[in-house]
Amino acid sequence: MLDNDAFEVWCDQLKLQPSARTLVSQIRASEPVRRVGGRVSVSGQYPSLKMGKTIQFESHKLELPAIEMYEAEAEVLEYYDQPIRIPLCFTNAKGHSVRTYHVPDFLVLRQASVEFEEWKPETRLIKLAKQQPSHYWSLD
């Protein structure tokens, strides 16, 4: 993990806007916004050496391998599970306005980027893109 000085240098190198810097700082200082549960798949906790704490996963087939990848990649500086509740407004397939929240699986800080990552099976994403075309979309 980055100490405070290294974090500030990293933010400067990425030229993060003050609002982005504040958001990432808040996530770094916070606990996950929700606890994962074993609704359908196998959930658990991974003892992260990189992060110095346990990281939640909700899928042993997708999220757990993602965590293992984050742990092994030198480019990944830090990663946070269930990092934020993002308010969304979109029109559903029936034309109704929908307001909801989305919790990304991870926030990942890499040497040259910062991004939210969502780990879902491709078949599920294709189905979601058809059901909720304003929320999910396909690049096909």
mmCIF file of C-alpha atoms in Angstrom:
data_model
loop_
_atom_site.group_PDB
_atom_site.id
_atom_site.type_symbol
_atom_site.label_atom_id
_atom_site.label_comp_id
_atom_site.label_asym_id
_atom_site.label_seq_id
_atom_site.Cartn_x
_atom_site.Cartn_y
_atom_site.Cartn_z
ATOM 1 C CA MET A 1 0.000 0.000 0.000
ATOM 2 C CA LEU A 2 1.010 3.564 -0.580
ATOM 3 C CA ASP A 3 1.837 5.810 2.354
ATOM 4 C CA ASN A 4 0.333 9.318 2.320
ATOM 5 C CA ASP A 5 3.327 10.937 0.607
ATOM 6 C CA ALA A 6 3.495 8.243 -2.089
ATOM 7 C CA PHE A 7 -0.267 8.591 -2.615
ATOM 8 C CA GLU A 8 0.077 12.351 -3.174
ATOM 9 C CA VAL A 9 2.933 11.790 -5.657
ATOM 10 C CA TRP A 10 0.834 9.144 -7.468
ATOM 11 C CA CYS A 11 -2.147 11.559 -7.662
ATOM 12 C CA ASP A 12 0.142 14.263 -9.054
ATOM 13 C CA GLN A 13 1.599 11.895 -11.663
ATOM 14 C CA LEU A 14 -1.914 10.950 -12.824
ATOM 15 C CA LYS A 15 -2.965 14.626 -12.728
ATOM 16 C CA LEU A 16 -6.066 13.672 -10.766
ATOM 17 C CA GLN A 17 -8.603 16.462 -10.386
ATOM 18 C CA PRO A 18 -9.206 17.544 -6.768
ATOM 19 C CA SER A 19 -12.644 15.870 -6.733
ATOM 20 C CA ALA A 20 -11.168 12.554 -7.923
ATOM 21 C CA ARG A 21 -8.331 12.794 -5.404
ATOM 22 C CA THR A 22 -10.850 13.413 -2.619
ATOM 23 C CA LEU A 23 -13.039 10.486 -3.713
ATOM 24 C CA VAL A 24 -10.106 8.057 -3.866
ATOM 25 C CA SER A 25 -8.842 9.315 -0.480
ATOM 26 C CA GLN A 26 -12.272 8.748 1.079
ATOM 27 C CA ILE A 27 -12.462 5.204 -0.311
ATOM 28 C CA ARG A 28 -8.939 4.437 0.918
ATOM 29 C CA ALA A 29 -9.920 5.542 4.445
ATOM 30 C CA SER A 30 -13.288 3.734 4.517
ATOM 31 C CA GLU A 31 -14.573 0.246 5.040
ATOM 32 C CA PRO A 32 -16.505 -1.457 2.209
ATOM 33 C CA VAL A 33 -19.974 0.071 1.761
ATOM 34 C CA ARG A 34 -21.604 -3.343 2.038
ATOM 35 C CA ARG A 35 -20.839 -6.850 3.195
ATOM 36 C CA VAL A 36 -20.973 -9.547 0.564
ATOM 37 C CA GLY A 37 -23.282 -12.496 1.028
ATOM 38 C CA GLY A 38 -23.539 -15.924 -0.471
ATOM 39 C CA ARG A 39 -26.736 -15.340 -2.435
ATOM 40 C CA VAL A 40 -25.879 -17.589 -5.368
ATOM 41 C CA SER A 41 -22.156 -18.178 -5.505
ATOM 42 C CA VAL A 42 -19.454 -18.879 -2.960
ATOM 43 C CA SER A 43 -18.404 -15.740 -1.090
ATOM 44 C CA GLY A 44 -15.533 -15.316 1.322
ATOM 45 C CA GLN A 45 -12.597 -13.268 2.509
ATOM 46 C CA TYR A 46 -9.082 -13.221 1.088
ATOM 47 C CA PRO A 47 -6.168 -12.366 3.421
ATOM 48 C CA SER A 48 -4.370 -9.793 1.251
ATOM 49 C CA LEU A 49 -0.657 -9.340 1.805
ATOM 50 C CA LYS A 50 -0.637 -6.337 -0.541
ATOM 51 C CA MET A 51 -3.441 -4.547 1.300
ATOM 52 C CA GLY A 52 -2.631 -5.760 4.816
ATOM 53 C CA LYS A 53 -6.247 -6.740 5.473
ATOM 54 C CA THR A 54 -8.906 -9.147 4.296
ATOM 55 C CA ILE A 55 -10.712 -8.438 1.031
ATOM 56 C CA GLN A 56 -14.240 -9.687 0.397
ATOM 57 C CA PHE A 57 -15.231 -11.617 -2.688
ATOM 58 C CA GLU A 58 -18.689 -12.614 -3.836
ATOM 59 C CA SER A 59 -17.689 -15.133 -6.494
ATOM 60 C CA HIS A 60 -14.998 -17.766 -6.234
ATOM 61 C CA LYS A 61 -14.965 -18.083 -10.045
ATOM 62 C CA LEU A 62 -14.609 -14.381 -10.950
ATOM 63 C CA GLU A 63 -13.861 -12.071 -8.041
ATOM 64 C CA LEU A 64 -11.447 -14.403 -6.220
ATOM 65 C CA PRO A 65 -9.275 -14.857 -9.350
ATOM 66 C CA ALA A 66 -9.403 -11.056 -9.821
ATOM 67 C CA ILE A 67 -8.058 -10.603 -6.288
ATOM 68 C CA GLU A 68 -5.318 -13.153 -6.929
ATOM 69 C CA MET A 69 -4.422 -11.256 -10.104
ATOM 70 C CA TYR A 70 -4.324 -7.927 -8.217
ATOM 71 C CA GLU A 71 -2.056 -9.498 -5.607
ATOM 72 C CA ALA A 72 0.389 -10.768 -8.248
ATOM 73 C CA GLU A 73 0.499 -7.734 -10.567
ATOM 74 C CA ALA A 74 3.245 -5.270 -9.678
ATOM 75 C CA GLU A 75 1.306 -2.575 -11.594
ATOM 76 C CA VAL A 76 -1.558 -2.830 -9.064
ATOM 77 C CA LEU A 77 -0.683 -0.594 -6.130
ATOM 78 C CA GLU A 78 -3.910 -0.971 -4.120
ATOM 79 C CA TYR A 79 -7.428 -2.325 -4.540
ATOM 80 C CA TYR A 80 -10.611 -1.945 -2.528
ATOM 81 C CA ASP A 81 -13.692 -4.178 -2.464
ATOM 82 C CA GLN A 82 -17.264 -2.807 -2.500
ATOM 83 C CA PRO A 83 -15.785 0.711 -2.513
ATOM 84 C CA ILE A 84 -18.702 3.080 -3.110
ATOM 85 C CA ARG A 85 -22.441 3.375 -3.742
ATOM 86 C CA ILE A 86 -22.881 5.192 -7.070
ATOM 87 C CA PRO A 87 -26.319 6.744 -7.717
ATOM 88 C CA LEU A 88 -27.644 5.913 -11.203
ATOM 89 C CA CYS A 89 -30.577 7.256 -13.199
ATOM 90 C CA PHE A 90 -31.535 5.596 -16.474
ATOM 91 C CA THR A 91 -34.484 4.614 -18.626
ATOM 92 C CA ASN A 92 -35.337 0.917 -18.620
ATOM 93 C CA ALA A 93 -36.410 -1.152 -21.662
ATOM 94 C CA LYS A 94 -40.075 -0.214 -21.011
ATOM 95 C CA GLY A 95 -39.250 3.492 -21.072
ATOM 96 C CA HIS A 96 -39.619 4.032 -17.322
ATOM 97 C CA SER A 97 -37.191 6.214 -15.428
ATOM 98 C CA VAL A 98 -35.202 4.202 -12.871
ATOM 99 C CA ARG A 99 -33.174 5.496 -9.924
ATOM 100 C CA THR A 100 -30.935 3.034 -8.160
ATOM 101 C CA TYR A 101 -27.482 2.578 -6.686
ATOM 102 C CA HIS A 102 -24.637 0.499 -8.026
ATOM 103 C CA VAL A 103 -21.744 -0.861 -5.961
ATOM 104 C CA PRO A 104 -18.727 -1.733 -8.142
ATOM 105 C CA ASP A 105 -16.808 -4.854 -7.186
ATOM 106 C CA PHE A 106 -13.447 -3.066 -6.858
ATOM 107 C CA LEU A 107 -11.616 0.231 -7.059
ATOM 108 C CA VAL A 108 -8.144 -0.512 -8.448
ATOM 109 C CA LEU A 109 -5.197 1.859 -8.221
ATOM 110 C CA ARG A 110 -2.553 0.999 -10.808
ATOM 111 C CA GLN A 111 0.710 2.783 -11.488
ATOM 112 C CA ALA A 112 -0.804 4.623 -14.469
ATOM 113 C CA SER A 113 -4.562 4.573 -13.777
ATOM 114 C CA VAL A 114 -7.410 4.343 -11.306
ATOM 115 C CA GLU A 115 -10.659 2.584 -12.188
ATOM 116 C CA PHE A 116 -13.741 0.871 -10.896
ATOM 117 C CA GLU A 117 -13.989 -2.750 -11.992
ATOM 118 C CA GLU A 118 -17.025 -4.989 -12.251
ATOM 119 C CA TRP A 119 -16.599 -8.747 -12.543
ATOM 120 C CA LYS A 120 -19.602 -10.568 -14.053
ATOM 121 C CA PRO A 121 -19.907 -13.549 -16.400
ATOM 122 C CA GLU A 122 -20.123 -12.480 -20.052
ATOM 123 C CA THR A 123 -23.436 -14.306 -20.514
ATOM 124 C CA ARG A 124 -24.932 -12.328 -17.632
ATOM 125 C CA LEU A 125 -23.677 -9.036 -19.062
ATOM 126 C CA ILE A 126 -25.232 -9.826 -22.446
ATOM 127 C CA LYS A 127 -28.558 -10.595 -20.737
ATOM 128 C CA LEU A 128 -28.369 -7.393 -18.656
ATOM 129 C CA ALA A 129 -27.605 -5.343 -21.788
ATOM 130 C CA LYS A 130 -30.824 -6.644 -23.375
ATOM 131 C CA GLN A 131 -32.922 -6.145 -20.236
ATOM 132 C CA GLN A 132 -31.461 -2.770 -19.258
ATOM 133 C CA PRO A 133 -30.040 -1.150 -22.425
ATOM 134 C CA SER A 134 -29.587 2.248 -20.756
ATOM 135 C CA HIS A 135 -27.717 0.744 -17.823
ATOM 136 C CA TYR A 136 -25.593 -1.885 -19.607
ATOM 137 C CA TRP A 137 -24.600 -2.003 -23.247
ATOM 138 C CA SER A 138 -22.769 -4.302 -25.579
ATOM 139 C CA LEU A 139 -19.902 -3.264 -27.800
ATOM 140 C CA ASP A 140 -21.150 -5.634 -30.532
#
